Amino acid sequence: MDDRIGYMMKRVQAALRRRMDEALGPHGVTAPQYAVLSALEREPGLSNAELARRAFVTPQTMVRILENLEALGLVVRHAHPSHGRRLPASLTRKGERQLAAGHAGVAEVEEALLADLGDEERRQLLDLLLRCAVALGRAW
């Protein structure tokens, strides 16, 4: 199976997820929670459905993730002024601090992932992965 690209991508993804959870654990968040916090850092006010797409989870799973992040005091959700069921989320100050601490751990994991690649190979890898995502209809 090691000659199957999809299988190898899944192996890398599983190892990346495990290492990210290890790096983020001391900061009190999981990889999916980190993905949500990162998305909110870039785009405050995203809805549950928008966050689910960015974190690659179902909307039902996102409900739980947001509930946990709220309970931890990392995000806050407010009713949308014109859409009663929509609850846009944003980071709290504590969430911003937790996310900043998590960024360093994630950067270390990504550096370990790419340690054997030069700058040009890193750019090529990113380009190739983006092209694959586009070919499959973008997963986000």
CSV table of N, CA, C and O in Angstrom, one decimal, residues 12-125:
chain,number,residue,atom,x,y,z
A,12,VAL,N,0.4,10.2,6.5
A,12,VAL,CA,1.0,11.4,6.9
A,12,VAL,C,0.0,12.2,7.7
A,12,VAL,O,0.4,12.8,8.7
A,13,GLN,N,-1.2,12.3,7.2
A,13,GLN,CA,-2.3,13.0,8.0
A,13,GLN,C,-2.5,12.5,9.4
A,13,GLN,O,-2.6,13.3,10.3
A,14,ALA,N,-2.5,11.2,9.5
A,14,ALA,CA,-2.7,10.6,10.9
A,14,ALA,C,-1.5,10.9,11.8
A,14,ALA,O,-1.7,11.2,12.9
A,15,ALA,N,-0.3,10.8,11.2
A,15,ALA,CA,0.9,11.1,12.0
A,15,ALA,C,0.9,12.6,12.4
A,15,ALA,O,1.3,13.0,13.5
A,16,LEU,N,0.6,13.5,11.4
A,16,LEU,CA,0.5,14.9,11.7
A,16,LEU,C,-0.5,15.2,12.8
A,16,LEU,O,-0.2,16.0,13.7
A,17,ARG,N,-1.7,14.6,12.7
A,17,ARG,CA,-2.7,14.8,13.7
A,17,ARG,C,-2.2,14.4,15.1
A,17,ARG,O,-2.4,15.1,16.1
A,18,ARG,N,-1.6,13.2,15.2
A,18,ARG,CA,-1.1,12.7,16.5
A,18,ARG,C,0.0,13.7,17.0
A,18,ARG,O,-0.1,14.1,18.2
A,19,ARG,N,0.9,14.1,16.2
A,19,ARG,CA,1.9,15.0,16.7
A,19,ARG,C,1.4,16.4,17.1
A,19,ARG,O,1.8,17.0,18.0
A,20,MET,N,0.4,16.9,16.3
A,20,MET,CA,-0.3,18.2,16.6
A,20,MET,C,-1.0,18.1,18.0
A,20,MET,O,-0.9,19.0,18.8
A,21,ASP,N,-1.7,17.0,18.2
A,21,ASP,CA,-2.4,16.8,19.5
A,21,ASP,C,-1.4,16.8,20.6
A,21,ASP,O,-1.6,17.3,21.7
A,22,GLU,N,-0.2,16.1,20.4
A,22,GLU,CA,0.8,16.1,21.4
A,22,GLU,C,1.4,17.5,21.7
A,22,GLU,O,1.6,17.9,22.9
A,23,ALA,N,1.6,18.3,20.6
A,23,ALA,CA,2.1,19.6,20.8
A,23,ALA,C,1.1,20.6,21.4
A,23,ALA,O,1.4,21.5,22.2
A,24,LEU,N,-0.2,20.4,21.1
A,24,LEU,CA,-1.2,21.3,21.6
A,24,LEU,C,-1.7,20.9,23.0
A,24,LEU,O,-2.3,21.7,23.7
A,25,GLY,N,-1.6,19.6,23.4
A,25,GLY,CA,-2.1,19.2,24.7
A,25,GLY,C,-1.7,20.1,25.8
A,25,GLY,O,-2.5,20.4,26.6
A,26,PRO,N,-0.4,20.4,25.9
A,26,PRO,CA,0.0,21.3,27.1
A,26,PRO,C,-0.7,22.7,27.1
A,26,PRO,O,-0.8,23.3,28.1
A,27,HIS,N,-1.3,23.0,25.9
A,27,HIS,CA,-2.0,24.3,25.8
A,27,HIS,C,-3.5,24.1,26.0
A,27,HIS,O,-4.2,25.1,25.8
A,28,GLY,N,-3.9,22.9,26.3
A,28,GLY,CA,-5.3,22.6,26.6
A,28,GLY,C,-6.2,22.6,25.4
A,28,GLY,O,-7.4,22.7,25.6
A,29,VAL,N,-5.7,22.4,24.2
A,29,VAL,CA,-6.6,22.2,23.0
A,29,VAL,C,-6.2,21.0,22.2
A,29,VAL,O,-5.1,20.6,22.2
A,30,THR,N,-7.2,20.6,21.4
A,30,THR,CA,-6.9,19.5,20.4
A,30,THR,C,-6.7,20.1,19.1
A,30,THR,O,-6.9,21.3,18.9
A,31,ALA,N,-6.3,19.3,18.1
A,31,ALA,CA,-6.1,19.8,16.7
A,31,ALA,C,-7.3,20.4,16.1
A,31,ALA,O,-7.3,21.4,15.5
A,32,PRO,N,-8.5,19.7,16.3
A,32,PRO,CA,-9.7,20.3,15.7
A,32,PRO,C,-10.1,21.7,16.4
A,32,PRO,O,-10.5,22.6,15.8
A,33,GLN,N,-9.9,21.7,17.7
A,33,GLN,CA,-10.1,23.0,18.4
A,33,GLN,C,-9.1,24.1,17.9
A,33,GLN,O,-9.5,25.2,17.8
A,34,TYR,N,-7.9,23.7,17.7
A,34,TYR,CA,-6.9,24.6,17.2
A,34,TYR,C,-7.3,25.1,15.8
A,34,TYR,O,-7.2,26.3,15.5
A,35,ALA,N,-7.8,24.2,15.0
A,35,ALA,CA,-8.3,24.6,13.6
A,35,ALA,C,-9.4,25.7,13.7
A,35,ALA,O,-9.4,26.6,13.0
A,36,VAL,N,-10.3,25.5,14.7
A,36,VAL,CA,-11.4,26.4,14.9
A,36,VAL,C,-10.9,27.8,15.4
A,36,VAL,O,-11.2,28.8,14.8
A,37,LEU,N,-10.0,27.7,16.4
A,37,LEU,CA,-9.4,29.0,16.9
A,37,LEU,C,-8.6,29.7,15.8
A,37,LEU,O,-8.8,30.9,15.7
A,38,SER,N,-7.9,29.0,15.0
A,38,SER,CA,-7.1,29.6,13.9
A,38,SER,C,-8.1,30.2,12.8
A,38,SER,O,-7.8,31.3,12.3
A,39,ALA,N,-9.1,29.5,12.5
A,39,ALA,CA,-10.1,30.1,11.5
A,39,ALA,C,-10.7,31.3,12.1
A,39,ALA,O,-10.9,32.3,11.3
A,40,LEU,N,-11.0,31.4,13.4
A,40,LEU,CA,-11.6,32.6,14.0
A,40,LEU,C,-10.6,33.7,14.1
A,40,LEU,O,-11.0,34.9,14.0
A,41,GLU,N,-9.4,33.4,14.2
A,41,GLU,CA,-8.3,34.4,14.2
A,41,GLU,C,-8.3,35.1,12.9
A,41,GLU,O,-8.2,36.3,12.8
A,42,ARG,N,-8.4,34.3,11.8
A,42,ARG,CA,-8.4,34.9,10.5
A,42,ARG,C,-9.7,35.5,10.1
A,42,ARG,O,-9.7,36.6,9.4
A,43,GLU,N,-10.8,34.9,10.5
A,43,GLU,CA,-12.1,35.4,10.1
A,43,GLU,C,-13.1,35.4,11.3
A,43,GLU,O,-13.9,34.4,11.4
A,44,PRO,N,-13.1,36.4,12.2
A,44,PRO,CA,-14.0,36.4,13.3
A,44,PRO,C,-15.4,36.4,12.8
A,44,PRO,O,-15.7,37.0,11.7
A,45,GLY,N,-16.3,35.8,13.5
A,45,GLY,CA,-17.7,35.8,13.2
A,45,GLY,C,-18.2,34.7,12.3
A,45,GLY,O,-19.3,34.7,11.9
A,46,LEU,N,-17.4,33.7,12.1
A,46,LEU,CA,-17.8,32.5,11.3
A,46,LEU,C,-18.9,31.8,11.9
A,46,LEU,O,-18.9,31.6,13.2
A,47,SER,N,-19.8,31.2,11.1
A,47,SER,CA,-20.9,30.4,11.6
A,47,SER,C,-20.4,29.0,11.9
A,47,SER,O,-19.3,28.6,11.5
A,48,ASN,N,-21.3,28.2,12.6
A,48,ASN,CA,-21.0,26.8,12.9
A,48,ASN,C,-20.7,26.1,11.6
A,48,ASN,O,-19.7,25.3,11.5
A,49,ALA,N,-21.5,26.2,10.5
A,49,ALA,CA,-21.3,25.5,9.3
A,49,ALA,C,-20.0,25.9,8.6
A,49,ALA,O,-19.3,25.1,8.1
A,50,GLU,N,-19.7,27.2,8.7
A,50,GLU,CA,-18.4,27.7,8.1
A,50,GLU,C,-17.2,27.1,8.8
A,50,GLU,O,-16.2,26.7,8.2
A,51,LEU,N,-17.3,27.1,10.1
A,51,LEU,CA,-16.2,26.5,10.9
A,51,LEU,C,-16.1,25.0,10.7
A,51,LEU,O,-15.0,24.5,10.6
A,52,ALA,N,-17.2,24.3,10.6
A,52,ALA,CA,-17.2,22.9,10.3
A,52,ALA,C,-16.4,22.6,9.0
A,52,ALA,O,-15.6,21.6,9.0
A,53,ARG,N,-16.7,23.3,8.0
A,53,ARG,CA,-16.0,23.1,6.7
A,53,ARG,C,-14.5,23.4,6.9
A,53,ARG,O,-13.7,22.6,6.3
A,54,ARG,N,-14.1,24.4,7.6
A,54,ARG,CA,-12.7,24.7,7.7
A,54,ARG,C,-12.0,23.7,8.6
A,54,ARG,O,-10.8,23.6,8.5
A,55,ALA,N,-12.7,23.1,9.6
A,55,ALA,CA,-12.0,22.2,10.5
A,55,ALA,C,-12.2,20.7,10.0
A,55,ALA,O,-11.8,19.8,10.7
A,56,PHE,N,-12.9,20.5,8.9
A,56,PHE,CA,-13.1,19.2,8.3
A,56,PHE,C,-13.9,18.2,9.2
A,56,PHE,O,-13.5,17.1,9.4
A,57,VAL,N,-14.9,18.8,9.8
A,57,VAL,CA,-15.8,18.0,10.7
A,57,VAL,C,-17.2,18.2,10.3
A,57,VAL,O,-17.5,19.2,9.5
A,58,THR,N,-18.1,17.4,10.8
A,58,THR,CA,-19.5,17.6,10.5
A,58,THR,C,-20.1,18.8,11.3
A,58,THR,O,-19.5,19.1,12.4
A,59,PRO,N,-21.2,19.4,10.9
A,59,PRO,CA,-21.8,20.5,11.7
A,59,PRO,C,-22.1,20.0,13.1
A,59,PRO,O,-22.0,20.8,14.1
A,60,GLN,N,-22.6,18.8,13.2
A,60,GLN,CA,-22.9,18.2,14.6
A,60,GLN,C,-21.7,18.2,15.5
A,60,GLN,O,-21.8,18.5,16.7
A,61,THR,N,-20.6,17.7,14.9
A,61,THR,CA,-19.3,17.7,15.7
A,61,THR,C,-18.9,19.1,16.1
A,61,THR,O,-18.4,19.4,17.2
A,62,MET,N,-19.1,20.1,15.1
A,62,MET,CA,-18.7,21.4,15.4
A,62,MET,C,-19.5,22.0,16.6
A,62,MET,O,-19.0,22.8,17.4
A,63,VAL,N,-20.7,21.6,16.7
A,63,VAL,CA,-21.5,22.1,17.9
A,63,VAL,C,-20.8,21.7,19.2
A,63,VAL,O,-20.7,22.6,20.0
A,64,ARG,N,-20.4,20.5,19.2
A,64,ARG,CA,-19.7,20.0,20.5
A,64,ARG,C,-18.3,20.8,20.7
A,64,ARG,O,-18.0,21.2,21.8
A,65,ILE,N,-17.6,20.9,19.6
A,65,ILE,CA,-16.3,21.6,19.7
A,65,ILE,C,-16.5,23.1,20.2
A,65,ILE,O,-15.8,23.5,21.1
A,66,LEU,N,-17.5,23.8,19.6
A,66,LEU,CA,-17.8,25.1,20.1
A,66,LEU,C,-18.3,25.2,21.5
A,66,LEU,O,-17.9,26.1,22.3
A,67,GLU,N,-19.1,24.2,21.9
A,67,GLU,CA,-19.5,24.2,23.3
A,67,GLU,C,-18.3,24.0,24.2
A,67,GLU,O,-18.3,24.7,25.3
A,68,ASN,N,-17.4,23.1,23.8
A,68,ASN,CA,-16.2,22.9,24.7
A,68,ASN,C,-15.3,24.2,24.7
A,68,ASN,O,-14.8,24.5,25.8
A,69,LEU,N,-15.2,24.8,23.6
A,69,LEU,CA,-14.4,26.0,23.5
A,69,LEU,C,-15.0,27.2,24.3
A,69,LEU,O,-14.3,27.9,25.0
A,70,GLU,N,-16.3,27.2,24.3
A,70,GLU,CA,-17.0,28.2,25.1
A,70,GLU,C,-16.8,27.9,26.6
A,70,GLU,O,-16.6,28.8,27.4
A,71,ALA,N,-17.0,26.6,27.0
A,71,ALA,CA,-16.8,26.2,28.4
A,71,ALA,C,-15.4,26.5,28.9
A,71,ALA,O,-15.2,26.9,30.1
A,72,LEU,N,-14.4,26.4,28.0
A,72,LEU,CA,-13.0,26.8,28.3
A,72,LEU,C,-12.8,28.3,28.4
A,72,LEU,O,-11.7,28.7,28.7
A,73,GLY,N,-13.8,29.1,27.9
A,73,GLY,CA,-13.6,30.5,27.9
A,73,GLY,C,-12.7,31.0,26.7
A,73,GLY,O,-12.2,32.1,26.8
A,74,LEU,N,-12.6,30.2,25.6
A,74,LEU,CA,-11.8,30.5,24.5
A,74,LEU,C,-12.5,31.2,23.4
A,74,LEU,O,-11.9,31.9,22.6
A,75,VAL,N,-13.8,30.9,23.3
A,75,VAL,CA,-14.7,31.6,22.3
A,75,VAL,C,-15.9,32.1,22.9
A,75,VAL,O,-16.4,31.6,23.9
A,76,VAL,N,-16.6,33.0,22.2
A,76,VAL,CA,-17.9,33.5,22.6
A,76,VAL,C,-18.7,33.5,21.4
A,76,VAL,O,-18.2,33.8,20.3
A,77,ARG,N,-20.0,33.2,21.5
A,77,ARG,CA,-21.0,33.3,20.4
A,77,ARG,C,-22.1,34.2,20.8
A,77,ARG,O,-22.6,34.2,21.9
A,78,HIS,N,-22.5,35.0,19.8
A,78,HIS,CA,-23.6,36.0,20.0
A,78,HIS,C,-24.6,35.8,18.9
A,78,HIS,O,-24.3,35.4,17.8
A,79,ALA,N,-25.9,36.0,19.3
A,79,ALA,CA,-26.9,35.9,18.3
A,79,ALA,C,-26.7,36.9,17.1
A,79,ALA,O,-26.3,38.0,17.4
A,80,HIS,N,-26.9,36.4,15.9
A,80,HIS,CA,-26.8,37.3,14.7
A,80,HIS,C,-28.0,38.2,14.7
A,80,HIS,O,-29.1,37.8,15.0
A,81,PRO,N,-27.8,39.5,14.4
A,81,PRO,CA,-28.8,40.5,14.4
A,81,PRO,C,-30.0,40.2,13.5
A,81,PRO,O,-31.2,40.5,13.8
A,82,SER,N,-29.8,39.5,12.4
A,82,SER,CA,-30.9,39.3,11.4
A,82,SER,C,-31.1,37.8,11.2
A,82,SER,O,-32.1,37.5,10.5
A,83,HIS,N,-30.3,36.9,11.7
A,83,HIS,CA,-30.5,35.5,11.5
A,83,HIS,C,-30.6,34.8,12.9
A,83,HIS,O,-29.5,34.5,13.4
A,84,GLY,N,-31.8,34.6,13.4
A,84,GLY,CA,-31.9,34.1,14.7
A,84,GLY,C,-31.2,32.9,15.1
A,84,GLY,O,-30.7,32.8,16.2
A,85,ARG,N,-31.1,31.9,14.2
A,85,ARG,CA,-30.4,30.7,14.5
A,85,ARG,C,-28.9,30.7,14.4
A,85,ARG,O,-28.2,29.9,14.9
A,86,ARG,N,-28.4,31.7,13.7
A,86,ARG,CA,-27.0,31.8,13.4
A,86,ARG,C,-26.3,32.4,14.6
A,86,ARG,O,-26.7,33.4,15.2
A,87,LEU,N,-25.2,31.8,15.1
A,87,LEU,CA,-24.5,32.2,16.3
A,87,LEU,C,-23.0,32.4,15.9
A,87,LEU,O,-22.2,31.5,16.1
A,88,PRO,N,-22.7,33.6,15.3
A,88,PRO,CA,-21.3,33.8,14.9
A,88,PRO,C,-20.3,33.7,16.1
A,88,PRO,O,-20.7,34.2,17.2
A,89,ALA,N,-19.2,33.1,15.9
A,89,ALA,CA,-18.2,32.9,17.0
A,89,ALA,C,-17.0,33.9,16.9
A,89,ALA,O,-16.7,34.3,15.8
A,90,SER,N,-16.4,34.2,18.0
A,90,SER,CA,-15.2,35.0,18.0
A,90,SER,C,-14.3,34.6,19.2
A,90,SER,O,-14.8,34.0,20.1
A,91,LEU,N,-13.1,34.9,19.1
A,91,LEU,CA,-12.1,34.5,20.1
A,91,LEU,C,-12.3,35.5,21.3
A,91,LEU,O,-12.5,36.7,21.1
A,92,THR,N,-12.1,35.0,22.5
A,92,THR,CA,-11.9,35.8,23.7
A,92,THR,C,-10.5,36.2,23.8
A,92,THR,O,-9.6,35.6,23.1
A,93,ARG,N,-10.1,37.0,24.7
A,93,ARG,CA,-8.7,37.3,25.0
A,93,ARG,C,-8.0,36.1,25.4
A,93,ARG,O,-6.8,35.8,25.0
A,94,LYS,N,-8.6,35.3,26.2
A,94,LYS,CA,-8.0,34.0,26.6
A,94,LYS,C,-7.8,33.1,25.4
A,94,LYS,O,-6.7,32.5,25.3
A,95,GLY,N,-8.7,33.1,24.5
A,95,GLY,CA,-8.6,32.3,23.3
A,95,GLY,C,-7.4,32.8,22.5
A,95,GLY,O,-6.7,31.9,21.9
A,96,GLU,N,-7.3,34.1,22.4
A,96,GLU,CA,-6.2,34.6,21.6
A,96,GLU,C,-4.8,34.2,22.2
A,96,GLU,O,-3.9,33.8,21.5
A,97,ARG,N,-4.7,34.2,23.5
A,97,ARG,CA,-3.5,33.8,24.2
A,97,ARG,C,-3.2,32.3,24.0
A,97,ARG,O,-2.1,31.9,23.7
A,98,GLN,N,-4.3,31.5,24.2
A,98,GLN,CA,-4.1,30.1,24.0
A,98,GLN,C,-3.7,29.7,22.6
A,98,GLN,O,-2.9,28.9,22.4
A,99,LEU,N,-4.3,30.4,21.6
A,99,LEU,CA,-4.0,30.2,20.2
A,99,LEU,C,-2.5,30.6,19.9
A,99,LEU,O,-1.8,29.8,19.2
A,100,ALA,N,-2.1,31.7,20.4
A,100,ALA,CA,-0.7,32.1,20.2
A,100,ALA,C,0.3,31.1,20.7
A,100,ALA,O,1.3,30.8,20.1
A,101,ALA,N,0.0,30.6,21.9
A,101,ALA,CA,0.8,29.5,22.5
A,101,ALA,C,0.8,28.3,21.6
A,101,ALA,O,1.8,27.6,21.4
A,102,GLY,N,-0.3,27.9,21.1
A,102,GLY,CA,-0.5,26.8,20.2
A,102,GLY,C,0.3,26.9,18.9
A,102,GLY,O,0.8,25.9,18.4
A,103,HIS,N,0.3,28.1,18.4
A,103,HIS,CA,1.0,28.4,17.1
A,103,HIS,C,2.5,27.9,17.1
A,103,HIS,O,3.0,27.3,16.2
A,104,ALA,N,3.1,28.1,18.2
A,104,ALA,CA,4.5,27.7,18.4
A,104,ALA,C,4.7,26.2,18.3
A,104,ALA,O,5.5,25.7,17.6
A,105,GLY,N,3.8,25.5,19.0
A,105,GLY,CA,3.9,24.1,18.9
A,105,GLY,C,3.6,23.5,17.6
A,105,GLY,O,4.2,22.6,17.1
A,106,VAL,N,2.6,24.1,16.9
A,106,VAL,CA,2.2,23.6,15.5
A,106,VAL,C,3.4,23.9,14.6
A,106,VAL,O,3.7,23.1,13.7
A,107,ALA,N,4.0,25.1,14.7
A,107,ALA,CA,5.1,25.4,13.9
A,107,ALA,C,6.3,24.4,14.0
A,107,ALA,O,6.9,24.0,13.0
A,108,GLU,N,6.5,24.0,15.2
A,108,GLU,CA,7.5,23.0,15.4
A,108,GLU,C,7.2,21.6,14.8
A,108,GLU,O,8.1,21.0,14.2
A,109,VAL,N,5.9,21.2,14.8
A,109,VAL,CA,5.5,20.0,14.2
A,109,VAL,C,5.6,20.1,12.7
A,109,VAL,O,6.1,19.2,12.0
A,110,GLU,N,5.2,21.3,12.1
A,110,GLU,CA,5.3,21.4,10.7
A,110,GLU,C,6.8,21.5,10.2
A,110,GLU,O,7.1,20.9,9.2
A,111,GLU,N,7.6,22.1,11.1
A,111,GLU,CA,9.1,22.1,10.7
A,111,GLU,C,9.6,20.6,10.7
A,111,GLU,O,10.4,20.3,9.9
A,112,ALA,N,9.2,19.8,11.7
A,112,ALA,CA,9.6,18.4,11.7
A,112,ALA,C,9.1,17.7,10.5
A,112,ALA,O,9.9,16.9,9.9
A,113,LEU,N,7.9,17.9,10.1
A,113,LEU,CA,7.3,17.3,8.9
A,113,LEU,C,8.1,17.6,7.7
A,113,LEU,O,8.4,16.8,6.8
A,114,LEU,N,8.6,18.9,7.6
A,114,LEU,CA,9.3,19.3,6.3
A,114,LEU,C,10.8,19.4,6.5
A,114,LEU,O,11.5,19.9,5.5
A,115,ALA,N,11.3,18.9,7.5
A,115,ALA,CA,12.8,19.0,7.8
A,115,ALA,C,13.7,18.5,6.7
A,115,ALA,O,14.7,19.1,6.5
A,116,ASP,N,13.3,17.5,6.0
A,116,ASP,CA,14.2,17.0,4.9
A,116,ASP,C,13.9,17.6,3.6
A,116,ASP,O,14.5,17.1,2.6
A,117,LEU,N,13.1,18.6,3.5
A,117,LEU,CA,12.8,19.3,2.3
A,117,LEU,C,13.4,20.7,2.2
A,117,LEU,O,13.4,21.4,3.2
A,118,GLY,N,14.0,21.0,1.1
A,118,GLY,CA,14.5,22.4,0.9
A,118,GLY,C,13.4,23.3,0.6
A,118,GLY,O,12.2,22.9,0.4
A,119,ASP,N,13.7,24.6,0.5
A,119,ASP,CA,12.7,25.7,0.3
A,119,ASP,C,11.9,25.4,-1.0
A,119,ASP,O,10.7,25.5,-1.0
A,120,GLU,N,12.6,25.1,-2.1
A,120,GLU,CA,11.9,24.8,-3.4
A,120,GLU,C,11.0,23.6,-3.3
A,120,GLU,O,9.9,23.6,-3.8
A,121,GLU,N,11.5,22.6,-2.6
A,121,GLU,CA,10.6,21.4,-2.5
A,121,GLU,C,9.4,21.7,-1.6
A,121,GLU,O,8.3,21.2,-1.9
A,122,ARG,N,9.5,22.5,-0.6
A,122,ARG,CA,8.4,22.9,0.2
A,122,ARG,C,7.4,23.7,-0.6
A,122,ARG,O,6.2,23.4,-0.5
A,123,ARG,N,7.8,24.6,-1.5
A,123,ARG,CA,6.9,25.3,-2.3
A,123,ARG,C,6.2,24.4,-3.3
A,123,ARG,O,5.0,24.5,-3.6
A,124,GLN,N,7.0,23.4,-3.9
A,124,GLN,CA,6.4,22.5,-4.8
A,124,GLN,C,5.4,21.6,-4.1
A,124,GLN,O,4.3,21.3,-4.7
A,125,LEU,N,5.7,21.1,-2.9
A,125,LEU,CA,4.7,20.3,-2.2
A,125,LEU,C,3.4,21.0,-2.0
A,125,LEU,O,2.3,20.5,-2.2
